[in-house]
Amino acid sequence: MLESPSIRWYSFSVTPSTENVMMSSENPSGADNQQETVRSMFELDPRWVTGFVDGEGCFSVSIHRNPGARSTGGWQLHPVFHVYQHERHRDVLEALIPLFSCGRLRPKGPNSSVWTFAVDSLRDLEDHVLPFFEHYPLVVKASDFERFAVIVTGMRKKEHLVPEGFERLVRLAFAMNAGGKQRSHSIDEILTGSSETARQALSSYAARA
């Protein structure tokens, strides 16, 4: 069992319309701020966070339809770093926001009692999440993180916008999380569409030449 994290107080304001939590100040809220929706949270020890993420976190790369992604046959990669926790312990998730300097909170589903801390901005992933776990290495999820890091870095370099790079990143994504057993689309279905798009582009170029 993980030890309790060390305590240092922060203040957070919750945006009512989106339920997203944003850090507002390092000072605890006082009585004068009682009319605002405020949550106080402690600073987490980074090494404790690594163990916590090994048990409750997930590095995932979903692949879904996007008609606008013409260069890859209408498929799009979407990397996300998640950490889950029951609403009773939502404060722990809130403390991840100042730790990573990014992210947001939301319920896992409309009627779910489980909340998730999520980061899906490529810039935030590359600038904050990847360096953190490179400095404080994971154990259980080390291999998934390594593939996740390559995918995020590759997408920041626009590798996913060409068929060859897209295929490389898709194969890495399917190697994550027990080989992609829970995916709704097969790798053949995804890559066939991408390859067909590449062939059509090549044929169109040859015809113009």
CSV table of C-alpha atoms in Angstrom, one decimal:
chain,number,residue,atom,x,y,z
A,1,MET,CA,0.0,0.0,0.0
A,2,LEU,CA,1.3,3.5,-0.8
A,3,GLU,CA,2.1,5.8,2.0
A,4,SER,CA,0.0,8.9,2.4
A,5,PRO,CA,1.4,11.9,0.5
A,6,SER,CA,3.1,14.8,2.3
A,7,ILE,CA,0.8,17.7,3.0
A,8,ARG,CA,1.2,21.3,1.7
A,9,TRP,CA,-1.9,23.4,1.0
A,10,TYR,CA,-3.0,24.9,-2.3
A,11,SER,CA,-6.3,26.5,-3.4
A,12,PHE,CA,-8.3,25.5,-6.4
A,13,SER,CA,-11.4,27.2,-8.0
A,14,VAL,CA,-13.9,25.0,-9.8
A,15,THR,CA,-15.5,26.4,-12.9
A,16,PRO,CA,-19.2,25.5,-12.5
A,17,SER,CA,-20.1,25.2,-16.2
A,18,THR,CA,-17.4,22.6,-17.0
A,19,GLU,CA,-16.5,21.0,-13.7
A,20,ASN,CA,-12.9,21.6,-14.7
A,21,VAL,CA,-10.5,22.4,-11.8
A,22,MET,CA,-8.0,25.2,-12.2
A,23,MET,CA,-5.3,26.2,-9.8
A,24,SER,CA,-5.8,29.8,-8.5
A,25,SER,CA,-3.4,30.4,-5.7
A,26,GLU,CA,-0.9,28.8,-3.3
A,27,ASN,CA,-2.6,30.4,-0.3
A,28,PRO,CA,-5.4,28.6,1.5
A,29,SER,CA,-8.8,30.3,1.0
A,30,GLY,CA,-10.2,32.3,3.8
A,31,ALA,CA,-13.6,33.1,5.2
A,32,ASP,CA,-13.9,36.0,2.7
A,33,ASN,CA,-13.9,33.5,-0.2
A,34,GLN,CA,-16.7,31.3,1.1
A,35,GLN,CA,-19.0,32.5,-1.7
A,36,GLU,CA,-16.7,30.9,-4.3
A,37,THR,CA,-16.4,27.2,-5.0
A,38,VAL,CA,-13.0,26.5,-3.6
A,39,ARG,CA,-11.1,23.2,-2.8
A,40,SER,CA,-7.8,23.0,-0.9
A,41,MET,CA,-5.3,20.3,-1.6
A,42,PHE,CA,-1.9,19.2,-0.6
A,43,GLU,CA,1.3,19.0,-2.6
A,44,LEU,CA,2.1,15.4,-3.7
A,45,ASP,CA,5.5,13.8,-3.4
A,46,PRO,CA,6.6,13.0,-7.0
A,47,ARG,CA,7.8,9.5,-6.2
A,48,TRP,CA,4.5,8.8,-4.5
A,49,VAL,CA,2.7,10.0,-7.7
A,50,THR,CA,4.8,7.6,-9.8
A,51,GLY,CA,3.6,4.7,-7.7
A,52,PHE,CA,0.0,6.0,-7.7
A,53,VAL,CA,0.0,6.3,-11.5
A,54,ASP,CA,1.5,2.8,-11.8
A,55,GLY,CA,-1.7,1.6,-10.1
A,56,GLU,CA,-4.4,4.0,-11.0
A,57,GLY,CA,-3.1,5.7,-14.2
A,58,CYS,CA,-3.3,4.9,-17.9
A,59,PHE,CA,-1.4,6.0,-21.0
A,60,SER,CA,-3.7,5.5,-24.0
A,61,VAL,CA,-3.7,6.3,-27.7
A,62,SER,CA,-7.2,6.0,-29.2
A,63,ILE,CA,-7.7,5.8,-32.9
A,64,HIS,CA,-11.0,7.1,-34.2
A,65,ARG,CA,-12.6,8.2,-37.4
A,66,ASN,CA,-12.1,11.8,-38.6
A,67,PRO,CA,-13.2,12.6,-42.2
A,68,GLY,CA,-10.9,15.6,-42.2
A,69,ALA,CA,-7.7,13.4,-41.7
A,70,ARG,CA,-7.5,12.7,-45.5
A,71,SER,CA,-3.8,11.8,-45.5
A,72,THR,CA,-4.4,8.9,-43.2
A,73,GLY,CA,-7.6,7.5,-44.7
A,74,GLY,CA,-9.9,9.3,-42.2
A,75,TRP,CA,-8.3,8.0,-39.0
A,76,GLN,CA,-6.9,10.1,-36.2
A,77,LEU,CA,-4.6,9.4,-33.2
A,78,HIS,CA,-5.5,10.8,-29.8
A,79,PRO,CA,-3.0,10.3,-27.0
A,80,VAL,CA,-4.3,10.9,-23.4
A,81,PHE,CA,-2.8,10.5,-20.0
A,82,HIS,CA,-5.4,9.5,-17.4
A,83,VAL,CA,-5.5,9.0,-13.7
A,84,TYR,CA,-8.7,7.6,-12.1
A,85,GLN,CA,-10.0,7.8,-8.6
A,86,HIS,CA,-13.3,7.5,-6.8
A,87,GLU,CA,-15.0,10.8,-6.1
A,88,ARG,CA,-14.3,10.4,-2.3
A,89,HIS,CA,-10.6,10.9,-3.1
A,90,ARG,CA,-11.0,13.5,-5.8
A,91,ASP,CA,-8.7,15.8,-3.8
A,92,VAL,CA,-5.8,13.6,-4.9
A,93,LEU,CA,-6.6,14.2,-8.5
A,94,GLU,CA,-6.9,17.9,-7.9
A,95,ALA,CA,-3.4,18.0,-6.5
A,96,LEU,CA,-2.1,16.6,-9.8
A,97,ILE,CA,-2.9,19.9,-11.6
A,98,PRO,CA,-0.2,22.0,-9.9
A,99,LEU,CA,2.2,19.1,-10.0
A,100,PHE,CA,2.0,18.8,-13.8
A,101,SER,CA,1.1,22.4,-14.4
A,102,CYS,CA,-1.7,21.2,-16.7
A,103,GLY,CA,-4.7,18.8,-16.9
A,104,ARG,CA,-8.4,18.9,-16.0
A,105,LEU,CA,-10.8,16.9,-14.0
A,106,ARG,CA,-14.1,15.4,-15.1
A,107,PRO,CA,-16.4,12.4,-14.2
A,108,LYS,CA,-15.6,9.2,-16.1
A,109,GLY,CA,-19.2,9.1,-17.2
A,110,PRO,CA,-22.5,10.9,-16.8
A,111,ASN,CA,-23.5,8.9,-13.7
A,112,SER,CA,-20.1,7.7,-12.7
A,113,SER,CA,-18.7,8.0,-9.2
A,114,VAL,CA,-15.2,7.8,-10.6
A,115,TRP,CA,-13.3,10.9,-11.6
A,116,THR,CA,-10.4,11.2,-14.0
A,117,PHE,CA,-7.5,13.6,-14.2
A,118,ALA,CA,-6.7,13.9,-18.0
A,119,VAL,CA,-4.1,15.5,-20.2
A,120,ASP,CA,-4.5,15.3,-23.9
A,121,SER,CA,-2.8,18.4,-25.2
A,122,LEU,CA,0.2,17.3,-27.2
A,123,ARG,CA,2.2,20.3,-26.0
A,124,ASP,CA,1.3,19.7,-22.3
A,125,LEU,CA,2.1,16.0,-22.7
A,126,GLU,CA,5.5,16.7,-24.2
A,127,ASP,CA,6.4,19.7,-22.0
A,128,HIS,CA,5.1,18.4,-18.6
A,129,VAL,CA,4.0,14.8,-18.5
A,130,LEU,CA,6.8,13.1,-20.4
A,131,PRO,CA,9.7,14.9,-18.6
A,132,PHE,CA,8.1,14.1,-15.2
A,133,PHE,CA,8.0,10.3,-15.8
A,134,GLU,CA,11.5,10.4,-17.5
A,135,HIS,CA,12.7,11.9,-14.2
A,136,TYR,CA,10.6,9.6,-11.9
A,137,PRO,CA,10.4,6.4,-13.9
A,138,LEU,CA,7.4,4.1,-13.8
A,139,VAL,CA,7.6,0.3,-13.2
A,140,VAL,CA,4.4,-1.4,-14.0
A,141,LYS,CA,3.5,0.9,-16.9
A,142,ALA,CA,7.0,1.6,-18.0
A,143,SER,CA,6.7,-0.1,-21.4
A,144,ASP,CA,3.3,1.6,-22.2
A,145,PHE,CA,4.9,5.0,-21.2
A,146,GLU,CA,7.9,4.4,-23.5
A,147,ARG,CA,5.6,3.8,-26.5
A,148,PHE,CA,3.3,6.6,-25.5
A,149,ALA,CA,6.3,9.0,-25.4
A,150,VAL,CA,7.4,8.0,-28.9
A,151,ILE,CA,3.9,8.6,-30.2
A,152,VAL,CA,3.5,12.0,-28.6
A,153,THR,CA,7.0,13.1,-29.8
A,154,GLY,CA,6.3,11.8,-33.3
A,155,MET,CA,2.9,13.6,-33.5
A,156,ARG,CA,4.6,16.9,-32.3
A,157,LYS,CA,6.9,16.4,-35.3
A,158,LYS,CA,3.9,15.9,-37.6
A,159,GLU,CA,5.0,12.3,-38.4
A,160,HIS,CA,1.4,11.1,-38.2
A,161,LEU,CA,0.4,13.3,-41.2
A,162,VAL,CA,2.1,11.0,-43.7
A,163,PRO,CA,1.1,7.4,-44.3
A,164,GLU,CA,4.5,5.9,-43.3
A,165,GLY,CA,4.7,7.8,-40.1
A,166,PHE,CA,1.0,7.2,-39.3
A,167,GLU,CA,1.5,3.4,-39.7
A,168,ARG,CA,4.5,3.4,-37.4
A,169,LEU,CA,2.7,5.2,-34.7
A,170,VAL,CA,-0.5,3.1,-35.1
A,171,ARG,CA,1.6,-0.1,-34.6
A,172,LEU,CA,3.1,1.4,-31.5
A,173,ALA,CA,-0.3,2.2,-30.2
A,174,PHE,CA,-1.6,-1.3,-30.8
A,175,ALA,CA,1.4,-2.6,-28.8
A,176,MET,CA,0.2,-0.7,-25.8
A,177,ASN,CA,-2.2,-1.8,-23.1
A,178,ALA,CA,-2.2,-5.6,-23.6
A,179,GLY,CA,-1.9,-5.4,-27.4
A,180,GLY,CA,-5.0,-3.3,-28.0
A,181,LYS,CA,-7.4,-6.1,-27.2
A,182,GLN,CA,-10.1,-3.6,-26.2
A,183,ARG,CA,-10.1,-1.7,-29.5
A,184,SER,CA,-13.2,-1.5,-31.6
A,185,HIS,CA,-11.3,-1.4,-34.9
A,186,SER,CA,-8.6,-3.8,-36.0
A,187,ILE,CA,-5.2,-2.7,-37.0
A,188,ASP,CA,-5.8,-4.1,-40.5
A,189,GLU,CA,-8.9,-2.0,-40.9
A,190,ILE,CA,-7.1,1.2,-39.9
A,191,LEU,CA,-3.9,0.6,-42.0
A,192,THR,CA,-5.8,-0.6,-45.0
A,193,GLY,CA,-7.6,2.7,-45.2
A,194,SER,CA,-4.4,4.6,-44.7
A,195,SER,CA,-2.5,2.6,-47.4
A,196,GLU,CA,-5.4,3.1,-49.9
A,197,THR,CA,-5.2,6.8,-49.3
A,198,ALA,CA,-1.5,6.8,-50.0
A,199,ARG,CA,-2.0,4.8,-53.2
A,200,GLN,CA,-4.7,7.2,-54.4
A,201,ALA,CA,-2.4,10.2,-53.7
A,202,LEU,CA,0.4,8.6,-55.6
A,203,SER,CA,-1.8,7.8,-58.6
A,204,SER,CA,-3.2,11.3,-58.6
A,205,TYR,CA,0.4,12.7,-58.6
A,206,ALA,CA,1.4,10.4,-61.4
A,207,ALA,CA,-1.6,11.4,-63.5
A,208,ARG,CA,-0.8,15.1,-63.1
A,209,ALA,CA,2.9,14.5,-64.1
